[in-house]
PDB file of C-alpha atoms in Angstrom:
ATOM      1  CA  UNK A   1       2.943  -6.267 -14.667  1.00 96.00           C
ATOM      2  CA  UNK A   2       1.531  -5.386 -11.645  1.00 98.00           C
ATOM      3  CA  UNK A   3      -2.071  -5.875 -11.266  1.00 98.00           C
ATOM      4  CA  UNK A   4      -2.201  -5.635  -7.117  1.00 98.00           C
ATOM      5  CA  UNK A   5      -1.180  -3.045  -4.654  1.00 98.00           C
ATOM      6  CA  UNK A   6      -0.807  -4.494  -0.993  1.00 98.00           C
ATOM      7  CA  UNK A   7       0.099  -1.809   1.215  1.00 98.00           C
ATOM      8  CA  UNK A   8       0.276  -1.960   5.087  1.00 98.00           C
ATOM      9  CA  UNK A   9      -1.202   0.569   7.298  1.00 98.00           C
ATOM     10  CA  UNK A  10       0.751   1.599  10.296  1.00 97.00           C
ATOM     11  CA  UNK A  11       4.832   2.911   9.378  1.00 97.00           C
ATOM     12  CA  UNK A  12       3.191   2.589   5.816  1.00 98.00           C
ATOM     13  CA  UNK A  13       0.620   4.890   5.106  1.00 98.00           C
ATOM     14  CA  UNK A  14       0.779   6.651   8.487  1.00 98.00           C
ATOM     15  CA  UNK A  15       3.714   7.732  10.302  1.00 96.00           C
ATOM     16  CA  UNK A  16       3.067   4.409  12.621  1.00 94.00           C
ATOM     17  CA  UNK A  17       2.396   7.038  15.446  1.00 93.00           C
ATOM     18  CA  UNK A  18      -1.078   5.924  17.772  1.00 90.00           C
ATOM     19  CA  UNK A  19      -2.987   8.388  19.097  1.00 93.00           C
ATOM     20  CA  UNK A  20      -5.916   8.825  20.990  1.00 93.00           C
ATOM     21  CA  UNK A  21      -8.268  11.407  21.610  1.00 93.00           C
ATOM     22  CA  UNK A  22     -10.383  12.238  25.062  1.00 95.00           C
ATOM     23  CA  UNK A  23     -12.932   9.795  24.272  1.00 95.00           C
ATOM     24  CA  UNK A  24     -10.495   7.261  23.478  1.00 92.00           C
ATOM     25  CA  UNK A  25     -10.697   6.380  19.949  1.00 91.00           C
ATOM     26  CA  UNK A  26      -7.809   6.081  17.767  1.00 92.00           C
ATOM     27  CA  UNK A  27      -6.840   8.817  15.374  1.00 93.00           C
ATOM     28  CA  UNK A  28      -4.464   8.526  12.466  1.00 95.00           C
ATOM     29  CA  UNK A  29      -2.704  10.939   9.940  1.00 95.00           C
ATOM     30  CA  UNK A  30      -2.667  10.074   6.003  1.00 97.00           C
ATOM     31  CA  UNK A  31      -0.915  11.672   3.663  1.00 97.00           C
ATOM     32  CA  UNK A  32      -2.434  13.533   1.095  1.00 97.00           C
ATOM     33  CA  UNK A  33       0.343  12.829  -1.261  1.00 97.00           C
ATOM     34  CA  UNK A  34      -0.385   9.017  -0.658  1.00 98.00           C
ATOM     35  CA  UNK A  35      -3.968   9.368  -1.630  1.00 98.00           C
ATOM     36  CA  UNK A  36      -2.853  10.713  -4.982  1.00 97.00           C
ATOM     37  CA  UNK A  37      -0.610   7.764  -5.611  1.00 98.00           C
ATOM     38  CA  UNK A  38      -3.547   5.542  -5.297  1.00 98.00           C
ATOM     39  CA  UNK A  39      -5.980   7.159  -7.180  1.00 98.00           C
ATOM     40  CA  UNK A  40      -2.764   6.759  -9.757  1.00 97.00           C
ATOM     41  CA  UNK A  41      -2.586   3.632  -9.326  1.00 98.00           C
ATOM     42  CA  UNK A  42      -6.554   2.938 -10.169  1.00 98.00           C
ATOM     43  CA  UNK A  43      -6.442   4.809 -12.814  1.00 98.00           C
ATOM     44  CA  UNK A  44      -4.011   2.506 -14.204  1.00 98.00           C
ATOM     45  CA  UNK A  45      -5.289  -0.282 -13.538  1.00 98.00           C
ATOM     46  CA  UNK A  46      -4.129  -1.356 -10.280  1.00 98.00           C
ATOM     47  CA  UNK A  47      -6.044  -2.969  -7.522  1.00 98.00           C
ATOM     48  CA  UNK A  48      -5.615  -1.919  -3.856  1.00 98.00           C
ATOM     49  CA  UNK A  49      -5.509  -3.671  -0.871  1.00 98.00           C
ATOM     50  CA  UNK A  50      -4.862  -2.321   2.723  1.00 98.00           C
ATOM     51  CA  UNK A  51      -4.008  -5.693   4.782  1.00 98.00           C
ATOM     52  CA  UNK A  52      -3.342  -4.841   8.031  1.00 97.00           C
ATOM     53  CA  UNK A  53      -2.249  -6.377  11.311  1.00 96.00           C
ATOM     54  CA  UNK A  54      -4.805  -4.025  13.812  1.00 94.00           C
ATOM     55  CA  UNK A  55      -8.195  -2.711  13.339  1.00 94.00           C
ATOM     56  CA  UNK A  56      -9.286   0.683  13.155  1.00 94.00           C
ATOM     57  CA  UNK A  57     -11.862   2.863  12.098  1.00 95.00           C
ATOM     58  CA  UNK A  58     -10.220   5.561  10.805  1.00 95.00           C
ATOM     59  CA  UNK A  59      -8.387   3.191   8.430  1.00 97.00           C
ATOM     60  CA  UNK A  60     -12.042   1.841   7.030  1.00 97.00           C
ATOM     61  CA  UNK A  61     -12.948   5.341   6.402  1.00 97.00           C
ATOM     62  CA  UNK A  62      -9.660   6.420   4.641  1.00 98.00           C
ATOM     63  CA  UNK A  63     -10.165   2.844   2.560  1.00 98.00           C
ATOM     64  CA  UNK A  64     -13.877   4.437   1.831  1.00 98.00           C
ATOM     65  CA  UNK A  65     -12.429   7.639   0.844  1.00 97.00           C
ATOM     66  CA  UNK A  66      -9.871   6.551  -1.926  1.00 97.00           C
ATOM     67  CA  UNK A  67     -12.584   3.561  -2.839  1.00 97.00           C
ATOM     68  CA  UNK A  68      -9.668   0.867  -1.985  1.00 98.00           C
ATOM     69  CA  UNK A  69     -10.013  -2.255  -3.894  1.00 98.00           C
ATOM     70  CA  UNK A  70     -10.367  -4.510  -1.069  1.00 98.00           C
ATOM     71  CA  UNK A  71      -9.832  -3.883   3.188  1.00 98.00           C
ATOM     72  CA  UNK A  72      -8.579  -6.368   5.331  1.00 98.00           C
ATOM     73  CA  UNK A  73      -8.039  -5.340   8.808  1.00 98.00           C
ATOM     74  CA  UNK A  74      -7.252  -7.869  11.874  1.00 97.00           C
ATOM     75  CA  UNK A  75      -5.065 -10.204   9.922  1.00 98.00           C
ATOM     76  CA  UNK A  76      -2.801 -11.830  12.221  1.00 96.00           C
ATOM     77  CA  UNK A  77      -0.599 -13.946   9.503  1.00 98.00           C
ATOM     78  CA  UNK A  78      -0.341 -11.848   6.443  1.00 98.00           C
ATOM     79  CA  UNK A  79       1.998 -14.233   4.493  1.00 98.00           C
ATOM     80  CA  UNK A  80      -1.232 -17.105   4.883  1.00 98.00           C
ATOM     81  CA  UNK A  81      -3.872 -14.475   3.911  1.00 98.00           C
ATOM     82  CA  UNK A  82      -2.081 -13.047   0.743  1.00 98.00           C
ATOM     83  CA  UNK A  83      -1.334 -16.729  -0.150  1.00 98.00           C
ATOM     84  CA  UNK A  84      -5.235 -17.823  -0.403  1.00 98.00           C
ATOM     85  CA  UNK A  85      -5.930 -14.374  -1.843  1.00 98.00           C
ATOM     86  CA  UNK A  86      -3.332 -14.112  -4.651  1.00 98.00           C
ATOM     87  CA  UNK A  87      -4.317 -18.085  -4.993  1.00 98.00           C
ATOM     88  CA  UNK A  88      -8.319 -16.980  -5.067  1.00 98.00           C
ATOM     89  CA  UNK A  89      -7.788 -14.383  -7.543  1.00 98.00           C
ATOM     90  CA  UNK A  90      -5.048 -16.373  -9.767  1.00 98.00           C
ATOM     91  CA  UNK A  91      -2.750 -13.658  -9.356  1.00 98.00           C
ATOM     92  CA  UNK A  92       0.858 -15.043  -9.844  1.00 98.00           C
ATOM     93  CA  UNK A  93       3.811 -13.716  -8.092  1.00 98.00           C
ATOM     94  CA  UNK A  94       5.080 -10.850 -10.828  1.00 98.00           C
ATOM     95  CA  UNK A  95       1.690  -9.343 -10.339  1.00 98.00           C
ATOM     96  CA  UNK A  96       1.635  -8.448  -6.785  1.00 98.00           C
ATOM     97  CA  UNK A  97       3.534  -5.397  -5.134  1.00 98.00           C
ATOM     98  CA  UNK A  98       3.726  -5.084  -1.731  1.00 98.00           C
ATOM     99  CA  UNK A  99       4.202  -1.914   0.554  1.00 98.00           C
ATOM    100  CA  UNK A 100       5.229  -2.769   4.212  1.00 98.00           C
ATOM    101  CA  UNK A 101       7.371  -1.402   6.765  1.00 98.00           C
ATOM    102  CA  UNK A 102       8.753  -3.678   9.643  1.00 97.00           C
ATOM    103  CA  UNK A 103       9.085  -7.460  10.015  1.00 97.00           C
ATOM    104  CA  UNK A 104       5.269  -8.623  10.084  1.00 97.00           C
ATOM    105  CA  UNK A 105       5.562  -7.781   6.296  1.00 98.00           C
ATOM    106  CA  UNK A 106       8.187  -9.861   5.353  1.00 98.00           C
ATOM    107  CA  UNK A 107       6.932 -13.032   4.687  1.00 98.00           C
ATOM    108  CA  UNK A 108       4.038 -11.566   2.997  1.00 98.00           C
ATOM    109  CA  UNK A 109       6.641  -9.270   0.911  1.00 98.00           C
ATOM    110  CA  UNK A 110       8.332 -12.810  -0.261  1.00 98.00           C
ATOM    111  CA  UNK A 111       5.015 -13.373  -1.849  1.00 98.00           C
ATOM    112  CA  UNK A 112       5.366 -10.590  -4.302  1.00 98.00           C
ATOM    113  CA  UNK A 113       7.162 -10.095  -7.128  1.00 98.00           C
ATOM    114  CA  UNK A 114       7.901  -5.912  -6.369  1.00 98.00           C
ATOM    115  CA  UNK A 115       8.362  -5.164  -2.845  1.00 98.00           C
ATOM    116  CA  UNK A 116       8.664  -0.624  -1.341  1.00 98.00           C
ATOM    117  CA  UNK A 117       9.303   0.336   1.854  1.00 98.00           C
ATOM    118  CA  UNK A 118       9.024   3.482   3.479  1.00 98.00           C
ATOM    119  CA  UNK A 119      12.971   4.879   4.057  1.00 98.00           C
ATOM    120  CA  UNK A 120      12.138   4.447   7.831  1.00 98.00           C
ATOM    121  CA  UNK A 121      11.636   0.830   7.258  1.00 98.00           C
ATOM    122  CA  UNK A 122      13.398  -1.498   9.690  1.00 98.00           C
ATOM    123  CA  UNK A 123      16.680  -2.513   8.538  1.00 98.00           C
ATOM    124  CA  UNK A 124      15.205  -6.215   7.097  1.00 98.00           C
ATOM    125  CA  UNK A 125      12.754  -4.771   5.180  1.00 98.00           C
ATOM    126  CA  UNK A 126      15.005  -2.273   3.424  1.00 98.00           C
ATOM    127  CA  UNK A 127      17.755  -5.032   2.624  1.00 98.00           C
ATOM    128  CA  UNK A 128      14.583  -7.439   1.287  1.00 97.00           C
ATOM    129  CA  UNK A 129      13.146  -4.347  -0.719  1.00 98.00           C
ATOM    130  CA  UNK A 130      13.480  -3.898  -4.472  1.00 98.00           C
ATOM    131  CA  UNK A 131      12.647  -0.483  -4.208  1.00 98.00           C
ATOM    132  CA  UNK A 132      13.570   2.300  -0.984  1.00 98.00           C
ATOM    133  CA  UNK A 133      11.438   5.369  -0.898  1.00 98.00           C
ATOM    134  CA  UNK A 134      12.980   9.025  -0.897  1.00 98.00           C
ATOM    135  CA  UNK A 135      10.249   9.503   1.785  1.00 98.00           C
ATOM    136  CA  UNK A 136       9.454   8.189   5.094  1.00 98.00           C
ATOM    137  CA  UNK A 137       6.194   6.387   6.456  1.00 98.00           C
ATOM    138  CA  UNK A 138       2.375   8.964   6.448  1.00 97.00           C
ATOM    139  CA  UNK A 139       4.695  11.395   4.050  1.00 98.00           C
ATOM    140  CA  UNK A 140       4.510  10.163   0.901  1.00 98.00           C
ATOM    141  CA  UNK A 141       5.964   7.059   0.748  1.00 98.00           C
ATOM    142  CA  UNK A 142       3.017   4.942  -0.998  1.00 98.00           C
ATOM    143  CA  UNK A 143       2.956   7.606  -3.508  1.00 98.00           C
ATOM    144  CA  UNK A 144       6.709   6.984  -4.395  1.00 98.00           C
ATOM    145  CA  UNK A 145       5.899   3.452  -4.582  1.00 98.00           C
ATOM    146  CA  UNK A 146       3.126   3.854  -7.248  1.00 98.00           C
ATOM    147  CA  UNK A 147       5.470   6.319  -9.290  1.00 98.00           C
ATOM    148  CA  UNK A 148       8.043   3.437  -8.993  1.00 98.00           C
ATOM    149  CA  UNK A 149       5.800   0.731 -10.320  1.00 98.00           C
ATOM    150  CA  UNK A 150       3.938   2.668 -12.403  1.00 98.00           C
ATOM    151  CA  UNK A 151       7.250   3.933 -14.438  1.00 97.00           C
ATOM    152  CA  UNK A 152       8.853   0.592 -14.183  1.00 96.00           C
ATOM    153  CA  UNK A 153       6.361  -0.264 -17.090  1.00 94.00           C
ATOM    154  CA  UNK A 154       5.606   2.614 -18.532  1.00 96.00           C
ATOM    155  CA  UNK A 155       1.859   3.805 -16.561  1.00 97.00           C
ATOM    156  CA  UNK A 156       2.479   6.949 -15.257  1.00 96.00           C
ATOM    157  CA  UNK A 157       1.359   9.613 -17.583  1.00 95.00           C
ATOM    158  CA  UNK A 158      -1.634   7.722 -19.085  1.00 96.00           C
ATOM    159  CA  UNK A 159      -2.390   7.154 -15.355  1.00 96.00           C
ATOM    160  CA  UNK A 160      -2.450  11.092 -14.194  1.00 96.00           C
ATOM    161  CA  UNK A 161      -3.862  12.011 -17.831  1.00 95.00           C
ATOM    162  CA  UNK A 162      -6.368   9.576 -16.329  1.00 95.00           C
ATOM    163  CA  UNK A 163      -6.555   9.995 -12.827  1.00 95.00           C
ATOM    164  CA  UNK A 164      -5.487  13.740 -12.943  1.00 95.00           C
ATOM    165  CA  UNK A 165      -6.220  15.431 -16.685  1.00 93.00           C
ATOM    166  CA  UNK A 166      -2.706  15.998 -17.078  1.00 92.00           C
ATOM    167  CA  UNK A 167       0.524  15.038 -18.999  1.00 87.00           C
ATOM    168  CA  UNK A 168       2.995  14.258 -16.829  1.00 86.00           C
ATOM    169  CA  UNK A 169       6.439  12.267 -15.690  1.00 82.00           C
ATOM    170  CA  UNK A 170       7.336  10.939 -12.422  1.00 78.00           C
TER     171      UNK A 170
END
C-alpha cells in the first residue's frame, strides 16, 4: 500500500513554464484539481512530498497552502536523496509512489513501487511509468495519479468522504 507520494514540480504540478513578473519574481500556475487530489491523498493517509531540482517561493507557498508533509527544493540528485529518505523513514519500494515528467526523474522513479507521469511527459518517462495520466502537467495530472493510487487499493471512496463529505467513485 502506498504511504508516500513524491511529486516533481515543473512539468508535473505545473505546465513546465517559467514565468517572471516585472520585479523578477518567478511565478507558477498550479491546478486546483491537483490540490484537491493532494487533499484526497492526505485524507487516505498518504503523506505527500515535493522534491524538485529548482527553488521557488511559489512552490513553498503552494506546499504550505496544501499542508504538504515534506518539501525539498534544490535537490540535484533526486535518486540519492529519495534513497536516503526512504531508509531514514523505513519505507520500502512498495510503499512509495512517484509522479514526474522528465529524464531527471527516472533514477528516483526506479526506486518506487508505483510510477505515474503526466500525459505530456517525455517518451522515456512514459515507457517506465505504471500509469500515464490522462491530463498534462499543471492541468490535473497529479489528481489523476492520486485517483489511480487510491482506486488500486480501494481507498478512494473513503478518502472522498473524509476530505469532501461525499461518497464518490473515481
